Short mmCIF file of C-alpha atoms and ligand atoms in Angstrom, two decimals:
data_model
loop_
_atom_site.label_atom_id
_atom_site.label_comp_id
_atom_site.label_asym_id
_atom_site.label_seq_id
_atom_site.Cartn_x
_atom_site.Cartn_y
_atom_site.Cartn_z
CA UNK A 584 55.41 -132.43 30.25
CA UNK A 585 57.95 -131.94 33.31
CA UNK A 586 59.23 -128.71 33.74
CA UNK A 587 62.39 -128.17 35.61
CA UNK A 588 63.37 -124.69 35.95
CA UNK A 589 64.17 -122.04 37.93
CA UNK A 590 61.78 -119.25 35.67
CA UNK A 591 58.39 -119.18 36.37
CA UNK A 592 57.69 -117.13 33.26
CA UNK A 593 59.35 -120.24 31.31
CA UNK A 594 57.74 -122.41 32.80
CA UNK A 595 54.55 -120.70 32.52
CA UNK A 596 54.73 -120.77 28.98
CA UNK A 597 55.48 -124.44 28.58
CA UNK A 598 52.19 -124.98 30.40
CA UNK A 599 50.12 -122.72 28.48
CA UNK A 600 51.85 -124.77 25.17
CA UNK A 601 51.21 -128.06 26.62
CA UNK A 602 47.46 -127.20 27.22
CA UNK A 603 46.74 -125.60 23.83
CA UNK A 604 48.84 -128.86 22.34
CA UNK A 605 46.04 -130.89 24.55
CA UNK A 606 49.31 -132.66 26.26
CA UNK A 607 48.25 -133.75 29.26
CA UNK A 608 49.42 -132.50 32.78
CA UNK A 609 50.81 -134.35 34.93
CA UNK A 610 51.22 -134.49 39.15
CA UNK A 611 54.45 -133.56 39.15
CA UNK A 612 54.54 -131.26 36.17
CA UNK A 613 54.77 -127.25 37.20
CA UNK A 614 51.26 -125.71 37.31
CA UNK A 615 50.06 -122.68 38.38
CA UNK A 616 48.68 -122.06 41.58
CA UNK A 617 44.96 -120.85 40.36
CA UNK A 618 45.05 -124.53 38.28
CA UNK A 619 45.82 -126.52 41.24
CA UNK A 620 43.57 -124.77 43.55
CA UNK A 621 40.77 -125.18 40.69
CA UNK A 622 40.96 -128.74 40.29
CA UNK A 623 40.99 -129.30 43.95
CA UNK A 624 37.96 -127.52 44.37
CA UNK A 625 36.24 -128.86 41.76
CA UNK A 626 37.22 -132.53 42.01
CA UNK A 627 36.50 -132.41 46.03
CA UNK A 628 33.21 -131.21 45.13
CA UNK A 629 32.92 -133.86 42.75
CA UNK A 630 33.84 -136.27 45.17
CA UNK A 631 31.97 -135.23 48.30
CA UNK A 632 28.77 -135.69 45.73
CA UNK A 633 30.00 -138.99 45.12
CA UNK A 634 29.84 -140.29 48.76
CA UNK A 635 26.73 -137.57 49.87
CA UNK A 636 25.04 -138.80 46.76
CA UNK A 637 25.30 -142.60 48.54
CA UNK A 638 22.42 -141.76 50.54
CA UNK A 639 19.28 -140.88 49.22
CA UNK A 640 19.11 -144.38 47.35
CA UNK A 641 20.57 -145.72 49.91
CA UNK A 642 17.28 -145.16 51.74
CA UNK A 643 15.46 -147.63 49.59
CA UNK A 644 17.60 -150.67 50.35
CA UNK A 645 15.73 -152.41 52.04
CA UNK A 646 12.67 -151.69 50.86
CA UNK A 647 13.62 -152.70 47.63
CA UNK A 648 10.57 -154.29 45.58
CA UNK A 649 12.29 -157.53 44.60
CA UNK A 650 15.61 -159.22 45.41
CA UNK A 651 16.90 -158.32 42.00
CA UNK A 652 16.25 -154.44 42.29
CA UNK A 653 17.92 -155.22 46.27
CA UNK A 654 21.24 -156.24 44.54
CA UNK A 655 21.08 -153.74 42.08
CA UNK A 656 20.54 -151.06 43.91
CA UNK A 657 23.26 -152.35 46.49
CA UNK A 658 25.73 -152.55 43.47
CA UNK A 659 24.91 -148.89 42.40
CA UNK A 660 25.28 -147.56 45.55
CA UNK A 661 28.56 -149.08 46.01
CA UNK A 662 29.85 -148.29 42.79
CA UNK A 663 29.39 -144.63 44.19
CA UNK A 664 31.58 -145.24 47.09
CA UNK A 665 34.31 -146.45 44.62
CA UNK A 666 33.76 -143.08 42.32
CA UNK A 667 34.54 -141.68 45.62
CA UNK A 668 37.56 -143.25 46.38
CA UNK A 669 39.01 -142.59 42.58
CA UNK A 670 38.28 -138.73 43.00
CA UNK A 671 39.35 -138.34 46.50
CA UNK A 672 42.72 -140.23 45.06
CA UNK A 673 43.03 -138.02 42.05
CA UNK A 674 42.86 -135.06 44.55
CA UNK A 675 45.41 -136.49 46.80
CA UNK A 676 47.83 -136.28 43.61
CA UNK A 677 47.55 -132.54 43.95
CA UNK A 678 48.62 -132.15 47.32
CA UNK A 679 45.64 -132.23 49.61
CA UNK A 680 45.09 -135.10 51.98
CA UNK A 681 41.81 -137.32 52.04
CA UNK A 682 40.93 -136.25 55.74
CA UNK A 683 41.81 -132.65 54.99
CA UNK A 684 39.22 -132.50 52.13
CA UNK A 685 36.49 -134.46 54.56
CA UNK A 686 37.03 -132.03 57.53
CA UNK A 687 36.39 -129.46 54.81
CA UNK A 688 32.45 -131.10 53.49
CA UNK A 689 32.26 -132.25 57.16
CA UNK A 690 32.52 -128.73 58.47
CA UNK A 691 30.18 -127.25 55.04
CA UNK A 692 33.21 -125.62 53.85
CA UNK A 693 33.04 -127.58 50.62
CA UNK A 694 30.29 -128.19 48.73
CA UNK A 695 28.67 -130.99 46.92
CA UNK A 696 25.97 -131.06 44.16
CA UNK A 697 23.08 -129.34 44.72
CA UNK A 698 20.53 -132.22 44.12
CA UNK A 699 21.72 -134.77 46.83
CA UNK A 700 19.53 -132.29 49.06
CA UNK A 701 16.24 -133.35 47.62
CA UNK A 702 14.66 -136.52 49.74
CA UNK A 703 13.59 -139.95 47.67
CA UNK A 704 10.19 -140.16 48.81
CA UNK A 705 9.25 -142.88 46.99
CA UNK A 706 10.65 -146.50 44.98
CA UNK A 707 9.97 -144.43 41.81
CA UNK A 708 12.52 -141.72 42.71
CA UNK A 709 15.49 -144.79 42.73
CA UNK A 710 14.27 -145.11 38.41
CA UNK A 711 14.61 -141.00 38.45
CA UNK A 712 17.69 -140.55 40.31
CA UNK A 713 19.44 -143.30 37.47
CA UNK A 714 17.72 -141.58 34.46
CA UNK A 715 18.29 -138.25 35.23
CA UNK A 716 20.96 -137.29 37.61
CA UNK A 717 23.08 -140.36 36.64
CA UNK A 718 22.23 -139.44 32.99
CA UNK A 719 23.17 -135.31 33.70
CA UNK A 720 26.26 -136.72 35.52
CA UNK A 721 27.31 -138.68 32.47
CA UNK A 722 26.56 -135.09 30.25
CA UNK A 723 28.89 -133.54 32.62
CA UNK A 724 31.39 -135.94 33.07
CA UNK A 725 32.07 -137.62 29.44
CA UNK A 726 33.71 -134.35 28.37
CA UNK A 727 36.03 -134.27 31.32
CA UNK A 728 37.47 -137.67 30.52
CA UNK A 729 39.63 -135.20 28.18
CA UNK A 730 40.10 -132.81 30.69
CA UNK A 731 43.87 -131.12 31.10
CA UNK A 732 44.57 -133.05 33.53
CA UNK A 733 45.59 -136.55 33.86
CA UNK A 734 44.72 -138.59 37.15
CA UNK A 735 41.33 -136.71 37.24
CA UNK A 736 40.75 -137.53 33.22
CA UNK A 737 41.81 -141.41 33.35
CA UNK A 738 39.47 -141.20 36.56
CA UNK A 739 36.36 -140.23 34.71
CA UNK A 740 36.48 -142.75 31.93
CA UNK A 741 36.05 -145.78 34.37
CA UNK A 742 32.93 -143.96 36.06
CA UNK A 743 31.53 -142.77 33.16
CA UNK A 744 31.51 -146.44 32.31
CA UNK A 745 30.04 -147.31 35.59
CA UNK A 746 26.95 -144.34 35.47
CA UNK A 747 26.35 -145.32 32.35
CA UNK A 748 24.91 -148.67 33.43
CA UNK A 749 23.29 -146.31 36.20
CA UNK A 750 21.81 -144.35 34.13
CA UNK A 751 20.49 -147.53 31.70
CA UNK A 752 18.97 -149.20 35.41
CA UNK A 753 17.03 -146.19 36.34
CA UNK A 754 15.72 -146.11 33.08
CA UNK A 755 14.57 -149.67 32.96
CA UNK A 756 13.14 -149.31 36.75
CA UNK A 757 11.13 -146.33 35.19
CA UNK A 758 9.63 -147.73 32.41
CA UNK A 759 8.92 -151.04 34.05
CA UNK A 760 6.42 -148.68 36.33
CA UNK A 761 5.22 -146.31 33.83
CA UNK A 762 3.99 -149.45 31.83
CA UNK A 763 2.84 -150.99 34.96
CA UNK A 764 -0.11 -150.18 37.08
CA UNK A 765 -1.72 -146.99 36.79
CA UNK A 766 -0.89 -146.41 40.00
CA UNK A 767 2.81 -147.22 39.27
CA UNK A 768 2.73 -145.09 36.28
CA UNK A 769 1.07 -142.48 38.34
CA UNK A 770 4.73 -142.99 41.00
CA UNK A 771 6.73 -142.91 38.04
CA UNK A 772 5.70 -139.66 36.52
CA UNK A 773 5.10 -138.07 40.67
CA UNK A 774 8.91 -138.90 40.83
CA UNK A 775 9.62 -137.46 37.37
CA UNK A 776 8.00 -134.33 37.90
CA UNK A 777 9.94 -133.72 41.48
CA UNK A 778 13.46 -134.56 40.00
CA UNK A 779 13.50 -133.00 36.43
CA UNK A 780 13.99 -128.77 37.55
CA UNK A 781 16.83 -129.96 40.21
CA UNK A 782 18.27 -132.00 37.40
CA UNK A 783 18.48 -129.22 35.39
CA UNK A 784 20.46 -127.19 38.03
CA UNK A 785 23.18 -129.68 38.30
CA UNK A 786 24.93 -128.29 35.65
CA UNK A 787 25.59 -125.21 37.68
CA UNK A 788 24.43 -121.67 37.09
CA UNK A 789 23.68 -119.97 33.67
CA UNK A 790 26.98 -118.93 31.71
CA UNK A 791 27.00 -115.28 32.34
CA UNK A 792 26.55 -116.19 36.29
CA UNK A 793 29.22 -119.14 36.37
CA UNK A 794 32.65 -117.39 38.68
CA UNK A 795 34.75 -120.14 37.04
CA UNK A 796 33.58 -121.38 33.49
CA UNK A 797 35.72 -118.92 31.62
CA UNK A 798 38.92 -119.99 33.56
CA UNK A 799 38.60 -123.38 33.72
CA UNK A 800 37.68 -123.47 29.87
CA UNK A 801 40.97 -121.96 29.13
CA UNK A 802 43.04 -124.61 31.26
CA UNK A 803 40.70 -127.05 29.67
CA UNK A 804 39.46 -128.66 32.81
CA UNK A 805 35.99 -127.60 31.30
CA UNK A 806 35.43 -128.58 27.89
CA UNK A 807 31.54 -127.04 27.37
CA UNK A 808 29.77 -124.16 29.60
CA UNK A 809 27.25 -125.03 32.34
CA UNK A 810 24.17 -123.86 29.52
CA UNK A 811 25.77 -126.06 26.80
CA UNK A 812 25.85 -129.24 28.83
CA UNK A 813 22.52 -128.66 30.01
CA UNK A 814 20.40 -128.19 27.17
CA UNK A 815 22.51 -131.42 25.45
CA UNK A 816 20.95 -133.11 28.67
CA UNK A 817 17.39 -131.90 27.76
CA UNK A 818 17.79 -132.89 23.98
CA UNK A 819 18.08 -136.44 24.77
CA UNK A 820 16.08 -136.74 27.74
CA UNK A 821 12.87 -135.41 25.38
CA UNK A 822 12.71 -138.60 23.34
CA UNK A 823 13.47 -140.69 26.19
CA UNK A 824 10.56 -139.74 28.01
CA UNK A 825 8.48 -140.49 25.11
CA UNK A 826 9.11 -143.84 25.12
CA UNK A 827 8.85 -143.84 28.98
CA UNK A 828 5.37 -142.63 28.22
CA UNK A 829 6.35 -139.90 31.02
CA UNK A 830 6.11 -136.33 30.74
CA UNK A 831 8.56 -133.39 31.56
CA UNK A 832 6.93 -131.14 33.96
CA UNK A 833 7.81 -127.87 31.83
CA UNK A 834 4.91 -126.70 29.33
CA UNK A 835 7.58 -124.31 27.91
CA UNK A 836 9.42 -127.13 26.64
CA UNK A 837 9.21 -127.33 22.81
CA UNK A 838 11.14 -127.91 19.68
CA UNK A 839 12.68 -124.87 18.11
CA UNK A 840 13.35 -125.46 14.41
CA UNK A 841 15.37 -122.93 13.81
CA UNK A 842 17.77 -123.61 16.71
CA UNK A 843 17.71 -127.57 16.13
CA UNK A 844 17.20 -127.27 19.87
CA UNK A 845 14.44 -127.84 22.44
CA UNK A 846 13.06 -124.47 24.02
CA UNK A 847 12.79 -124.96 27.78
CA UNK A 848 11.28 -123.23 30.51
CA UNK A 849 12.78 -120.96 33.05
CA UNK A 850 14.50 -122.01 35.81
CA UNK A 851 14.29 -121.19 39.64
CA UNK A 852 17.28 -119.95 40.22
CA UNK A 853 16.45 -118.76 43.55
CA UNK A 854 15.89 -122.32 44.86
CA UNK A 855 19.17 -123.26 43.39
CA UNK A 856 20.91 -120.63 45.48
CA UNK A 857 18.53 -121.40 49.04
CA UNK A 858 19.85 -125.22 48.16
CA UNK A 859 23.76 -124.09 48.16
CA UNK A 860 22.94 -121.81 51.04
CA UNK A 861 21.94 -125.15 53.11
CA UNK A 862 18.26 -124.37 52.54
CA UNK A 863 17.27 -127.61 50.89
CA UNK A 864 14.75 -129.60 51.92
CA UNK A 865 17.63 -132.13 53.37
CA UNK A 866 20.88 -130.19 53.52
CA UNK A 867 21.19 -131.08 57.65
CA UNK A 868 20.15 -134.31 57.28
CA UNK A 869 22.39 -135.21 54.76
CA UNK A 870 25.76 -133.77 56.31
CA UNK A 871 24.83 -134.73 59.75
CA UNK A 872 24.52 -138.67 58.30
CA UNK A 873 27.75 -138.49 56.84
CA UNK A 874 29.07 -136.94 59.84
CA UNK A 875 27.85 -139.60 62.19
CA UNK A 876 28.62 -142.25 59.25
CA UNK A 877 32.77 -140.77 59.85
CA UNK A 878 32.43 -141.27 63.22
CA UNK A 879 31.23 -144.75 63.28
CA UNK A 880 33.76 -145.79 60.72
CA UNK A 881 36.87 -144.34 63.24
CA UNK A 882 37.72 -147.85 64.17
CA UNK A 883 38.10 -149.45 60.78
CA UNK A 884 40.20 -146.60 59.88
CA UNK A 885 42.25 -146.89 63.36
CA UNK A 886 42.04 -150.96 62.49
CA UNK A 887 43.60 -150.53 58.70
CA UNK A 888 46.46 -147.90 59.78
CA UNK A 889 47.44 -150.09 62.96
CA UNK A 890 47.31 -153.42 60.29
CA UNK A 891 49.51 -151.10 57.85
CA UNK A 892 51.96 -150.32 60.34
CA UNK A 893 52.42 -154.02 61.40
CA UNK A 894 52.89 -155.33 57.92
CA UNK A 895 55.41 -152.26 57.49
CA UNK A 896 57.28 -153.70 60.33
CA UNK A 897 57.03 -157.34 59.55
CA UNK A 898 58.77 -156.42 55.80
N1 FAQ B 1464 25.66 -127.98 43.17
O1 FAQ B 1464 31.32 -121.11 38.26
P1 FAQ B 1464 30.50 -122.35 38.40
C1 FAQ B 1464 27.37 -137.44 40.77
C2 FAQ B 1464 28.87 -124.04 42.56
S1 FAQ B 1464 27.22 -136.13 39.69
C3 FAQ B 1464 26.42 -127.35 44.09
O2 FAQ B 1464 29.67 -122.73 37.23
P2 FAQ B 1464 32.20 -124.66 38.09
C4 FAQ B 1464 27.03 -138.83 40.26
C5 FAQ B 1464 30.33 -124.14 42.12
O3 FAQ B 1464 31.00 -125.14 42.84
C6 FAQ B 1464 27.32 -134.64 40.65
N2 FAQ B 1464 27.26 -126.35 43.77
O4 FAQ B 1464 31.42 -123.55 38.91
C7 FAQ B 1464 26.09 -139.53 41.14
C8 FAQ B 1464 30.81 -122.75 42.43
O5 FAQ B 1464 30.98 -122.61 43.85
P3 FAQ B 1464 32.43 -122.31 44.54
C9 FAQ B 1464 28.72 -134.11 40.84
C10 FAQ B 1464 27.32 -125.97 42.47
O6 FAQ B 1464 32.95 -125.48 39.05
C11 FAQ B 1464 24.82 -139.86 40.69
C12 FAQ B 1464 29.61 -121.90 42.09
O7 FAQ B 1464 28.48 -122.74 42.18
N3 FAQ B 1464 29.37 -133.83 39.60
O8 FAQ B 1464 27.74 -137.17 41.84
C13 FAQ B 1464 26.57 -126.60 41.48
O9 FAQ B 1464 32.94 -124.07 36.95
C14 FAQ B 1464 23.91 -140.53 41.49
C15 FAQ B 1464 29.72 -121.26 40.73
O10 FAQ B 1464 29.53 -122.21 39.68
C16 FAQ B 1464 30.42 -132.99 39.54
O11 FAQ B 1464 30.85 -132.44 40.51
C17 FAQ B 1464 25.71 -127.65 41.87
N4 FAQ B 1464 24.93 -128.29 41.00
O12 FAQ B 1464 31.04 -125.55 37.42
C18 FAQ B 1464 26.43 -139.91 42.44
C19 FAQ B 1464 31.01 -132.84 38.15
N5 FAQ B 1464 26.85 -126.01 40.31
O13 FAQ B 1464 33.24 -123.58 44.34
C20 FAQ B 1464 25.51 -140.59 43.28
C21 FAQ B 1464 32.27 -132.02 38.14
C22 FAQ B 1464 27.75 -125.04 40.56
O14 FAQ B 1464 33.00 -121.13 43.82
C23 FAQ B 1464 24.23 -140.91 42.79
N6 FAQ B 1464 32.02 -130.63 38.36
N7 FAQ B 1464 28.02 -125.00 41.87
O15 FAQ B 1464 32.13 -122.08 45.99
C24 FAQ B 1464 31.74 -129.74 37.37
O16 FAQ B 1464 31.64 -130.08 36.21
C25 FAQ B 1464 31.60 -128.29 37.77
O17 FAQ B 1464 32.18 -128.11 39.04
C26 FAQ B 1464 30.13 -127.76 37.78
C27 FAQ B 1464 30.15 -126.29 38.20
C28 FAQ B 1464 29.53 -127.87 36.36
C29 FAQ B 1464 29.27 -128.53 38.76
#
């Protein structure tokens, strides 16, 4: 869909046909302002979680149990930076620059996901971070390879591909422990029972408290509410967990017949909103690492544009 005209209300309508049609839009298609703005808020939050999300597994590098779980765990963590680099390039097609958005997280006017503020205490919390945040990012993310619009749709499908070999590590670290030691399987479930609320909470607040669900729904950069996605997550995590031989730390949590749908627990909203408000346990830490990781990179970034220019020049 390219519009060229001089009538906004024209071209307002063949955007509102193209997304009902499920066309998909395009970079330099006309959209309206409140569309642009919303993907650029939501895909730089998407991709500040990307990089941010680098570093609490990072932590375990080198402590790593075994050189195979080293250069897995290496892999994973790179992959990230690449899911990065895709998202922060899909935003760029929108108008808004790379540094511009990193100023922005740099400076905590931008957010990233809430559970990158929790701290990986110990090797067991690499398994949980791949079963469950991996597996609630691929809940949240396989939908929006059909989201409106393009470069941020095609960009999904590769790292949905990617977190889904995440999410399939994490769960093989996990059950490798929980069928291990007791003292392993005692790790295992300590790391379950610290990530599964804040899991939960990824998928952003309930319905009737999400600003932007109903919006971005309608442009059809949403495909599912926040509550949808999330109790998906918690059907399939129930029988996984089973076989893990782990439990969910949520004595609410039950089958409901009648809903074909597990009953869960409430959750703490509260520490969901201290967490957004910088209140997690490692808000500071985590922004002030990637701050000081910006700053040490300066010279490869001075290195590459100074190496561009000269092969510009050479051509
Ligand atoms: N954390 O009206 P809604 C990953 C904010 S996966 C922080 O419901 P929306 C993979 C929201 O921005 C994690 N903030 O908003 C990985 C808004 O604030 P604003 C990243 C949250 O956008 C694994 C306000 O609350 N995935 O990184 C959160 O319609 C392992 C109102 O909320 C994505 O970003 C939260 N959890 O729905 C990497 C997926 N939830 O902007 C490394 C794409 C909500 O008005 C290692 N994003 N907020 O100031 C989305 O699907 C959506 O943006 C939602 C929120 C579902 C997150």
């Amino acid at each position: 869909m390219t519009v060229i005209t001089e009538d906004p209300g024209a071209a307002n309508a063949a955007f509102d046909a193209a997304v009902a049609a499920d066309e998909r839009i395009e970079p330099r298609d006309w959209m309206p302002d409140g569309y642009r703005a919303t993907l650029i808020r939501q895909i730089a939050q998407h991709a500040h979680s990307e990089i941010i999300g680098m570093q609490p597994e990072a932590n375990w590098i080198t402590r790593a149990p075994s050189l195979r779980r080293k250069a897995i765990l290496m892999a994973k963590v790179q992959d990230e930076a690449g899911h990065g680099l895709y998202l922060y390039s899909a935003a760029e097609t929108l108008g808004v620059g790379r540094d511009e958005l990193l100023d922005k997280l740099h400076a905590g006017r931008q957010k990233y996901s809430s559970i990158f503020n929790y701290p990986t205490l110990t090797w067991a919390d690499v398994g949980a971070i791949g079963w469950l945040v991996d597996g609630a990012a691929i809940i949240n993310q396989v939908p929006i390879c059909r989201c409106s619009y393009g470069p941020y749709a095609r960009a999904m499908v590769r790292i949905c591909k990617e977190e889904s070999f995440h999410q399939r590590q994490g769960y093989e670290l996990l059950h490798t422990l929980s069928k291990g030691t007791a003292e392993q399987h005692a790790m295992a479930q300590d790391a379950v029972d610290r990530w599964w609320w804040p899991s939960l909470m990824m998928f952003g607040p309930p319905d009737d408290e999400s600003a932007h669900s109903a919006q971005s729904m309608a442009w059809k950069i949403k495909r599912h509410s926040n509550d949808e996605l999330r109790q998906r997550f918690v059907d399939i995590c129930v029988p996984q967990a089973e076989i893990l031989g782990l439990t969910l730390p949520d004595p609410d949590l039950k089958w409901n017949e009648e809903r074909g749908q597990h009953d869960f627990g409430a959750i703490d909203w509260s520490e969901f909103k201290e967490v957004l408000r910088g209140n997690g346990p490692c808000n500071e830490q985590r922004i002030s690492q990637r701050r000081q990781a910006h700053e040490d990179g300066a010279w490869v970034r001075e290195a590459a544009a100074a190496y561009a220019l000269k092969h510009s020049e050479e051509s």
